């Protein structure tokens, strides 16, 4: 007996959380949204070729056993319904109309239209009202399965780790309760359990937990994201209820349909993808239509974001976003990452990095395949709005060295070049605190696995947090408006000849030049893409963030530079002498440091 199975709901704009209508539908003022329906005036047109409402045919065919597809709509009135398939061909979208028919329903009725799935990367549809008409919620893309036995059992434990961010976690728990668990339109709601790991121990069970046990709170030590997610994974594995564990950040904003699509996808997954991880894309909170990343890759000395900075209001980019990336080192960030239980285990827990690189390390050693899908995503604060040398130079850099030592063929020569480039960047932009944090991180790496086993994470964070440059609102800093305007206009004009670059490098970006040739003030970007050209021969530089909201005054100091260079040389020699031994130590201790025995001791669970 055939069973109708919903794959993807047609969703209307979420006016509370995302006012970017073009991510849901394209229409004029003659189409109005009213609660759970769209009201069309005569001749009004609405196109659903969008990020949230187009159907990713190529991905569903690749990942699942899908062999038939239909479009279901709830309409009242007269509509011309057109269905299109689209493909990415020579960097352009090629669209083909495969269905066009007039549907007249005087009363509210459900229509189902079979769709040919033999061609195209993407399926979408549009409606034209022949008269004043309406379309109601409940529309979806679905499939007919032979019987229910072909559907896989799926139970998901959603793990969120938080530390003294009560407002974020309470908002998301409230949203999950009201918009997901209590919303009867979601088939997946009864198959999710939420585990909130509270590293700050500031939440009470009464304000988080539910009586039916669907949401539980776990007080935890302040052991960072890796420790929080490790605790959540352990609790899920102990219960042995879930088939999948979904890690999600506490400060994200999510469209509930992402949880539904995750569940729907996993239920009809192919055997070839039953061990695959599913990664959600990250969209920017400040510009909700801009995608920061849709999976990524770790390449030893750098990270590569897939499909970064795509404007998802444009259908061309929606299609581009579905193209596969084929490269080694693919990973999915833990702002949204769903993992099958058979790929996890009490002997396969996260590495105790505290923060940064925990998700990358786990991804590199675990799945052979990755999945992603339009509409499975979260909104997250953009990283260029919260740049931190503590995070980037101490935690991130140290942990990258460890991951390379354990899991890649990163050679000593590559390691030396990697360290030199990062150190030079900080010195060249007068960020001596940032350079010190970088060297601190290398020294902790040189201590080997014992550092991670015995570190006091709270004291370590406190000690190194003092060393990073403190940014302030620009209004509190001394700067010249006109010069700042000139700099912003010249921000991306960073081209220069090879000889000047060599000269800047040879003089440590001016540190070896006499003071009288320096200008007093300069302006530069301070963040991920800071360019040392703007610091050359300037005594004082106002380093601004990308949004020109905050900044920091960076002053040249030849004494600090000399001390740090000497320290760098000494550390470099130590790395050269002990790199092979360190790699062996990290690899040998890896099994223990990702085991239940280690984490029980580390988390003081008895």
XYZ file of C-alpha atoms in Angstrom:
606
model
C 0.000 0.000 0.000
C 1.368 3.403 -1.009
C 2.104 5.965 1.682
C 2.318 9.680 1.035
C 5.422 11.141 2.600
C 6.135 14.868 2.974
C 9.640 15.896 1.937
C 9.579 19.679 2.125
C 6.911 22.130 3.229
C 6.116 25.285 1.291
C 6.659 27.978 3.909
C 5.540 31.587 4.019
C 7.790 34.474 5.108
C 8.661 34.388 8.805
C 7.981 38.034 9.598
C 9.083 37.674 13.241
C 12.554 36.287 12.551
C 13.338 37.048 8.917
C 11.849 39.905 6.929
C 13.721 38.915 3.765
C 10.634 37.982 1.742
C 12.684 37.163 -1.369
C 14.123 34.130 0.404
C 10.579 32.698 0.510
C 8.708 34.058 -2.520
C 8.723 36.726 -5.214
C 5.603 38.766 -5.733
C 4.237 42.307 -5.954
C 1.974 44.323 -3.704
C -1.033 42.585 -5.277
C -0.169 39.518 -3.176
C -0.612 39.922 0.581
C 0.199 37.555 3.402
C -2.452 37.120 6.062
C -1.614 34.692 8.860
C -1.329 31.263 7.192
C -2.380 32.207 3.666
C -1.551 34.414 0.677
C -4.309 36.558 -0.841
C -4.005 37.209 -4.605
C -5.677 39.984 -6.530
C -6.734 39.236 -10.096
C -3.716 38.738 -12.431
C -1.300 38.744 -9.486
C 1.747 36.473 -9.862
C 3.863 34.799 -7.224
C 7.071 32.882 -7.886
C 8.337 30.305 -5.377
C 11.787 29.877 -6.982
C 13.555 30.793 -3.741
C 16.019 29.518 -1.154
C 13.363 28.147 1.185
C 10.745 27.007 -1.336
C 12.561 25.638 -4.374
C 13.088 21.861 -4.273
C 16.696 20.638 -4.455
C 16.046 17.767 -6.834
C 19.684 16.877 -7.497
C 20.463 16.607 -3.766
C 17.364 14.527 -2.952
C 18.156 12.140 -5.817
C 21.782 11.865 -4.720
C 21.164 11.341 -1.008
C 17.898 9.382 -0.945
C 15.888 6.618 -2.611
C 13.449 9.140 -4.084
C 11.831 7.738 -7.226
C 8.734 9.925 -7.582
C 7.713 13.456 -6.634
C 4.558 15.515 -6.458
C 3.620 19.095 -5.580
C 0.682 19.566 -3.210
C -1.075 22.963 -2.930
C -4.130 24.135 -0.985
C -5.914 26.692 -3.153
C -9.200 28.517 -3.362
C -10.126 30.319 -6.575
C -8.575 30.172 -10.034
C -4.827 29.790 -10.588
C -2.564 29.062 -13.505
C 0.046 26.730 -12.011
C 3.418 26.422 -13.738
C 6.209 24.078 -12.653
C 9.792 24.524 -13.811
C 13.025 22.581 -13.624
C 16.299 24.495 -13.548
C 19.882 23.440 -14.150
C 23.278 25.061 -13.729
C 24.955 25.130 -17.148
C 28.066 27.117 -18.048
C 27.645 29.398 -15.035
C 24.068 30.197 -15.973
C 20.644 28.965 -14.895
C 18.744 27.169 -17.657
C 15.013 26.871 -16.903
C 12.446 24.634 -18.551
C 8.658 24.690 -17.999
C 7.417 21.116 -17.525
C 3.837 21.807 -16.418
C 1.308 24.553 -17.073
C -2.386 24.191 -16.283
C -5.378 26.185 -15.035
C -6.874 25.014 -11.730
C -10.325 26.288 -10.701
C -11.519 25.520 -7.177
C -14.506 27.450 -5.857
C -13.896 26.028 -2.404
C -10.659 25.359 -0.574
C -9.257 22.187 -2.121
C -6.004 20.266 -2.230
C -4.408 19.654 -5.613
C -1.564 17.212 -6.295
C 0.600 17.464 -9.380
C 3.060 14.673 -10.333
C 6.512 15.975 -11.293
C 8.956 14.417 -13.760
C 12.230 13.914 -11.843
C 14.429 12.808 -14.741
C 15.868 16.234 -15.559
C 17.039 19.350 -13.776
C 18.947 20.286 -10.619
C 16.044 22.152 -9.066
C 12.240 22.241 -9.140
C 10.154 25.347 -8.512
C 6.693 26.663 -9.309
C 4.771 29.886 -9.850
C 1.118 30.902 -9.533
C -0.908 33.427 -11.531
C -4.368 34.316 -10.184
C -7.049 34.433 -12.861
C -9.361 36.040 -10.323
C -9.101 37.052 -6.664
C -7.834 33.831 -5.094
C -5.972 32.379 -2.115
C -3.321 29.788 -1.335
C -3.227 28.323 2.167
C -0.456 26.766 4.241
C -0.030 23.012 4.106
C 1.442 22.920 0.608
C 4.468 20.698 0.188
C 6.650 18.589 -2.039
C 6.067 14.911 -1.321
C 6.570 11.399 -2.561
C 4.634 8.125 -2.577
C 6.545 5.289 -0.956
C 5.611 1.638 -1.482
C 5.112 1.006 2.214
C 6.141 2.465 5.525
C 8.791 -0.185 6.102
C 11.135 1.586 3.665
C 11.230 4.625 5.971
C 14.128 4.567 8.405
C 13.434 5.124 12.109
C 14.891 8.499 13.070
C 15.143 9.969 16.564
C 17.280 13.084 17.022
C 18.933 14.474 20.148
C 19.533 18.195 19.620
C 22.448 19.309 21.822
C 23.036 22.970 22.657
C 25.988 24.116 24.759
C 25.766 27.467 26.544
C 27.814 29.589 28.947
C 26.157 32.487 30.751
C 24.079 33.482 27.740
C 20.740 33.077 29.394
C 18.882 35.400 27.027
C 19.940 33.426 23.947
C 19.185 29.979 25.281
C 15.854 31.004 26.834
C 14.798 32.617 23.561
C 15.624 29.500 21.563
C 14.008 27.115 24.042
C 10.857 29.262 23.991
C 10.921 29.281 20.195
C 11.368 25.508 20.037
C 8.533 24.902 22.477
C 6.026 27.246 20.849
C 6.937 27.060 17.171
C 8.092 23.461 16.877
C 6.965 21.072 19.612
C 3.517 22.644 19.945
C 3.030 23.187 16.210
C 1.100 20.217 14.850
C 2.208 20.793 11.259
C 5.668 19.376 11.987
C 5.836 15.578 11.743
C 9.335 15.653 13.209
C 8.416 17.381 16.488
C 7.744 14.139 18.342
C 11.107 12.755 17.243
C 13.370 15.448 18.700
C 14.722 15.693 22.250
C 16.697 18.743 23.375
C 19.734 18.521 25.643
C 20.965 21.847 27.018
C 24.475 21.640 28.489
C 25.007 24.596 30.825
C 28.741 25.272 31.220
C 28.052 28.345 33.344
C 25.608 26.568 35.670
C 23.391 29.669 35.723
C 20.174 28.079 34.433
C 17.529 26.292 36.474
C 15.752 23.150 35.381
C 12.375 24.800 35.967
C 12.914 27.394 33.250
C 14.351 24.954 30.704
C 13.065 21.415 31.161
C 9.691 20.016 30.135
C 7.611 17.519 32.097
C 7.630 14.983 29.269
C 11.443 14.951 29.195
C 11.719 16.316 25.654
C 13.982 19.099 26.961
C 16.607 18.369 29.626
C 19.233 20.507 31.353
C 22.743 19.287 32.233
C 24.888 21.506 34.512
C 28.515 21.219 33.388
C 31.981 22.565 34.165
C 33.272 25.551 32.199
C 35.133 23.445 29.671
C 34.257 25.329 26.495
C 32.353 24.208 23.436
C 34.261 20.942 23.062
C 33.513 19.959 26.664
C 29.878 21.006 26.424
C 29.217 19.133 23.209
C 31.170 16.117 24.485
C 28.892 16.028 27.548
C 25.800 16.213 25.349
C 27.080 13.423 23.119
C 27.856 11.252 26.142
C 24.396 11.756 27.637
C 22.765 10.891 24.314
C 24.838 7.739 23.905
C 24.058 6.653 27.480
C 20.320 6.966 26.875
C 20.660 4.985 23.656
C 17.391 6.392 22.328
C 18.464 8.620 19.451
C 19.598 7.518 16.005
C 21.263 10.897 15.408
C 22.847 13.683 17.431
C 22.452 17.258 16.200
C 24.854 19.891 17.546
C 23.579 23.486 17.367
C 24.935 26.753 18.815
C 22.923 28.474 21.517
C 23.008 31.929 19.893
C 21.653 31.056 16.453
C 18.278 31.849 14.957
C 16.653 28.958 13.130
C 13.762 28.498 10.735
C 11.912 25.506 12.223
C 11.499 23.988 8.785
C 15.246 23.174 8.928
C 14.568 20.670 11.723
C 11.661 19.196 9.750
C 13.692 18.821 6.551
C 16.551 17.242 8.463
C 14.187 14.584 9.806
C 12.427 14.062 6.453
C 15.727 13.660 4.617
C 17.183 11.157 7.080
C 14.112 8.905 6.939
C 14.597 8.025 3.257
C 18.385 8.205 3.091
C 20.262 5.791 0.831
C 22.525 3.148 2.338
C 25.422 4.988 0.677
C 24.690 8.029 2.877
C 23.525 6.409 6.117
C 26.920 7.215 7.683
C 27.118 10.742 6.246
C 27.058 13.917 8.347
C 24.544 16.644 7.514
C 25.873 20.189 7.790
C 23.659 23.266 7.985
C 24.685 26.468 6.245
C 25.372 29.640 8.201
C 23.563 32.815 7.132
C 24.422 36.231 8.540
C 22.219 37.713 11.253
C 22.879 41.298 10.133
C 22.145 40.554 6.453
C 19.893 37.516 6.600
C 20.061 36.869 2.865
C 23.869 36.537 2.795
C 25.343 33.083 3.261
C 28.608 32.946 5.188
C 29.321 29.281 4.570
C 27.757 26.063 3.299
C 30.239 23.470 4.592
C 33.968 24.151 4.427
C 37.371 22.481 4.149
C 40.446 22.382 6.377
C 43.683 22.641 4.409
C 46.336 22.590 7.098
C 47.295 26.253 7.063
C 43.969 27.691 5.956
C 40.230 27.186 5.976
C 38.109 27.301 2.834
C 34.446 28.258 3.140
C 32.208 26.755 0.487
C 29.730 29.090 -1.212
C 30.656 32.062 0.956
C 29.037 35.494 0.558
C 26.237 34.256 -1.702
C 23.222 36.554 -1.907
C 20.430 34.008 -1.573
C 17.733 36.422 -2.705
C 18.919 35.666 -6.250
C 17.682 32.398 -7.746
C 20.951 31.964 -9.639
C 22.754 31.644 -6.309
C 20.128 29.248 -4.971
C 21.025 26.907 -7.848
C 24.774 27.503 -7.449
C 24.463 26.686 -3.768
C 23.426 23.132 -4.660
C 26.539 22.286 -6.651
C 28.804 19.753 -4.985
C 32.252 20.533 -3.638
C 34.718 17.687 -4.028
C 37.767 18.098 -1.810
C 39.493 16.397 1.083
C 39.197 17.823 4.582
C 35.526 18.816 4.337
C 33.960 19.715 7.660
C 30.710 21.039 9.059
C 30.690 23.630 11.819
C 28.801 22.847 14.989
C 26.412 25.770 14.620
C 24.330 23.003 12.940
C 25.735 19.529 12.384
C 23.710 16.294 12.451
C 25.605 13.024 12.970
C 24.396 9.392 12.813
C 24.865 7.479 16.061
C 26.720 4.607 14.401
C 29.519 7.067 13.587
C 29.764 8.177 17.223
C 30.751 6.314 20.343
C 32.107 6.570 23.866
C 35.512 5.918 22.325
C 34.941 8.572 19.640
C 34.276 11.704 21.686
C 35.484 15.236 20.815
C 39.065 16.313 21.520
C 39.348 18.679 24.556
C 40.212 21.886 22.700
C 38.047 24.122 24.913
C 37.073 26.326 21.926
C 37.861 26.423 18.205
C 38.804 23.535 15.922
C 36.765 20.958 17.886
C 34.223 20.642 15.074
C 36.907 20.573 12.371
C 38.950 17.923 14.171
C 35.866 15.742 14.678
C 34.814 16.154 11.054
C 38.212 15.284 9.646
C 38.434 11.955 11.473
C 34.803 10.872 11.214
C 32.639 10.893 8.062
C 33.547 9.912 4.557
C 30.573 11.779 3.097
C 28.801 15.064 3.787
C 25.341 16.318 2.951
C 23.872 19.822 2.749
C 20.530 21.109 1.543
C 19.006 24.499 0.816
C 16.766 25.515 3.693
C 18.755 23.593 6.306
C 20.593 26.508 7.853
C 20.834 28.899 10.780
C 21.368 32.630 11.150
C 24.444 33.469 13.197
C 26.300 36.656 14.060
C 28.924 37.245 11.365
C 32.470 36.455 12.439
C 33.852 39.725 11.079
C 31.729 41.464 13.713
C 33.410 39.679 16.619
C 37.067 39.338 15.669
C 39.255 38.373 18.626
C 43.015 37.830 18.695
C 42.520 35.670 21.789
C 40.347 33.289 19.773
C 42.291 33.476 16.509
C 45.912 33.687 17.686
C 45.854 31.640 20.865
C 43.063 29.078 20.713
C 42.630 28.695 16.966
C 46.318 28.694 16.015
C 47.356 26.334 18.816
C 44.586 23.906 17.955
C 45.356 24.017 14.237
C 48.909 22.908 15.027
C 47.540 20.004 17.074
C 45.070 18.895 14.383
C 47.819 18.956 11.780
C 50.092 16.944 14.064
C 47.411 14.302 14.663
C 45.555 13.987 11.385
C 47.399 15.446 8.395
C 50.749 15.097 6.650
C 51.633 18.707 7.520
C 55.430 18.766 7.263
C 57.898 20.601 9.493
C 58.638 22.988 6.635
C 54.942 23.801 6.221
C 54.637 24.306 9.983
C 57.565 26.758 10.048
C 56.154 28.759 7.130
C 52.717 28.755 8.756
C 54.103 30.152 12.016
C 56.246 32.778 10.260
C 53.363 34.157 8.194
C 51.049 34.461 11.165
C 53.722 35.968 13.413
C 54.768 38.468 10.745
C 51.160 39.553 10.271
C 50.859 40.561 13.936
C 54.234 42.308 14.082
C 53.623 44.122 10.808
C 50.392 45.609 12.151
C 51.906 46.575 15.548
C 49.677 44.119 17.395
C 52.296 42.961 19.851
C 49.696 41.503 22.188
C 48.383 39.435 19.293
C 51.912 38.247 18.496
C 52.434 37.304 22.137
C 49.215 35.279 22.137
C 50.405 33.485 19.012
C 53.701 32.554 20.644
C 51.893 31.490 23.821
C 49.796 29.140 21.697
C 52.884 27.596 20.077
C 54.430 27.066 23.521
C 51.284 25.296 24.715
C 51.479 23.115 21.602
C 55.077 22.290 22.516
C 53.915 21.054 25.923
C 52.184 18.195 24.142
C 48.967 16.367 25.094
C 49.623 16.822 28.818
C 48.731 20.498 28.491
C 45.191 19.625 27.327
C 44.843 16.949 29.996
C 45.805 19.197 32.914
C 44.971 22.782 31.899
C 42.797 24.911 34.161
C 40.541 26.188 31.378
C 39.135 29.104 33.380
C 42.544 30.383 34.449
C 43.988 29.827 30.978
C 41.214 31.912 29.417
C 41.584 34.638 32.032
C 45.371 34.821 31.743
C 45.467 35.129 27.973
C 42.404 37.302 27.664
C 44.367 40.160 29.234
C 46.828 40.213 26.344
C 44.539 40.985 23.452
C 44.066 44.534 22.233
C 40.920 46.115 23.646
C 38.720 47.607 20.955
C 36.521 50.587 21.790
C 33.726 52.515 20.067
C 35.262 54.924 17.542
C 33.647 57.860 19.318
C 35.947 57.198 22.285
C 39.125 57.226 20.199
C 41.162 60.114 18.797
C 40.898 60.151 15.035
C 40.438 62.560 12.137
C 37.126 62.188 10.295
C 38.526 63.342 6.967
C 41.511 61.006 7.126
C 39.219 58.143 8.051
C 37.017 58.905 5.044
C 40.105 58.925 2.821
C 41.149 55.578 4.240
C 37.732 53.957 3.719
C 37.815 55.050 0.095
C 41.299 53.516 -0.247
C 40.548 50.402 1.820
C 40.682 47.899 -1.026
C 43.366 49.709 -3.024
C 46.183 47.585 -1.634
C 48.201 46.847 -4.768
C 51.918 47.594 -4.649
C 55.051 46.588 -6.510
C 57.165 43.574 -5.625
C 60.174 45.673 -4.646
C 58.183 47.672 -2.107
C 56.777 44.471 -0.624
C 60.285 43.052 -0.286
C 61.474 46.296 1.274
C 58.643 46.291 3.797
C 59.382 42.677 4.695
C 63.129 43.263 4.990
C 62.542 46.205 7.357
C 59.877 44.343 9.351
C 57.298 46.708 7.884
C 59.290 49.780 8.876
C 60.496 48.722 12.330
C 64.129 49.002 11.161
C 63.675 52.429 9.569
C 64.465 55.752 11.328
C 61.601 57.490 13.108
C 61.884 60.800 11.234
C 60.481 59.339 7.990
C 57.277 58.186 9.738
C 53.970 60.016 9.589
C 52.184 60.465 12.887
C 48.777 58.920 12.102
C 47.364 56.249 9.895
C 44.242 54.160 9.490
C 43.858 50.470 8.755
C 41.411 47.626 8.938
C 41.754 45.519 12.074
C 40.375 42.031 11.665
C 40.618 38.972 9.470
C 41.665 40.830 6.328
C 43.933 43.476 7.856
C 46.590 44.599 5.354
C 50.038 45.566 6.634
C 50.486 48.118 3.834
C 48.350 50.597 5.760
C 50.676 50.396 8.790
C 53.933 51.079 6.946
C 55.766 54.171 8.223
C 52.979 55.231 10.581
C 53.643 55.844 14.291
C 50.031 55.478 15.424
C 47.404 53.577 13.522
C 43.693 53.458 14.193
C 42.713 49.861 13.449
C 38.995 49.751 12.585
C 36.641 46.833 12.238
C 34.921 46.225 8.908
C 31.807 48.057 10.011
C 33.731 51.080 11.338
C 31.930 50.887 14.647
C 34.897 50.032 16.861
C 38.640 50.318 16.712
C 41.936 50.231 18.582
C 45.000 52.494 18.563
C 48.100 50.498 17.563
C 51.502 52.147 18.158
C 54.843 51.092 16.770
C 57.353 49.884 19.369
C 60.757 48.721 18.196
C 61.647 47.378 21.649
C 58.540 45.174 21.836
C 59.162 44.038 18.272
C 62.770 43.040 19.026
C 61.805 41.098 22.158
C 59.068 39.218 20.345
C 61.320 38.411 17.368
C 63.962 36.962 19.699
C 61.300 34.917 21.487
C 59.943 33.733 18.148
C 63.411 32.560 17.023
C 63.884 30.565 20.245
C 60.450 28.965 19.949
C 61.085 28.198 16.298
C 64.231 26.265 17.220
C 62.258 24.270 19.790
C 59.636 23.376 17.180
C 62.317 22.248 14.723
C 63.926 20.026 17.347
C 60.762 18.420 18.724
C 58.193 18.390 15.878
C 58.528 14.699 15.027
C 58.357 13.686 18.691
C 55.320 15.901 19.287
C 53.432 14.370 16.369
C 54.050 10.931 17.817
C 52.871 11.991 21.292
C 49.664 13.579 20.017
C 48.824 10.538 17.893
C 49.617 8.060 20.670
C 47.466 9.865 23.241
C 44.564 10.544 20.897
C 42.567 7.392 21.720
C 42.697 8.098 25.446
C 41.836 11.794 25.114
C 38.697 11.056 23.118
C 37.539 8.247 25.410
C 34.820 8.015 28.022
C 37.453 7.401 30.714
C 39.211 10.675 29.948
C 36.039 12.756 29.700
C 34.577 11.363 32.928
C 37.744 12.459 34.704
C 37.949 15.784 32.852
C 34.320 16.653 33.571
C 34.546 15.223 37.106
C 31.602 12.920 36.514
C 32.983 10.143 38.692
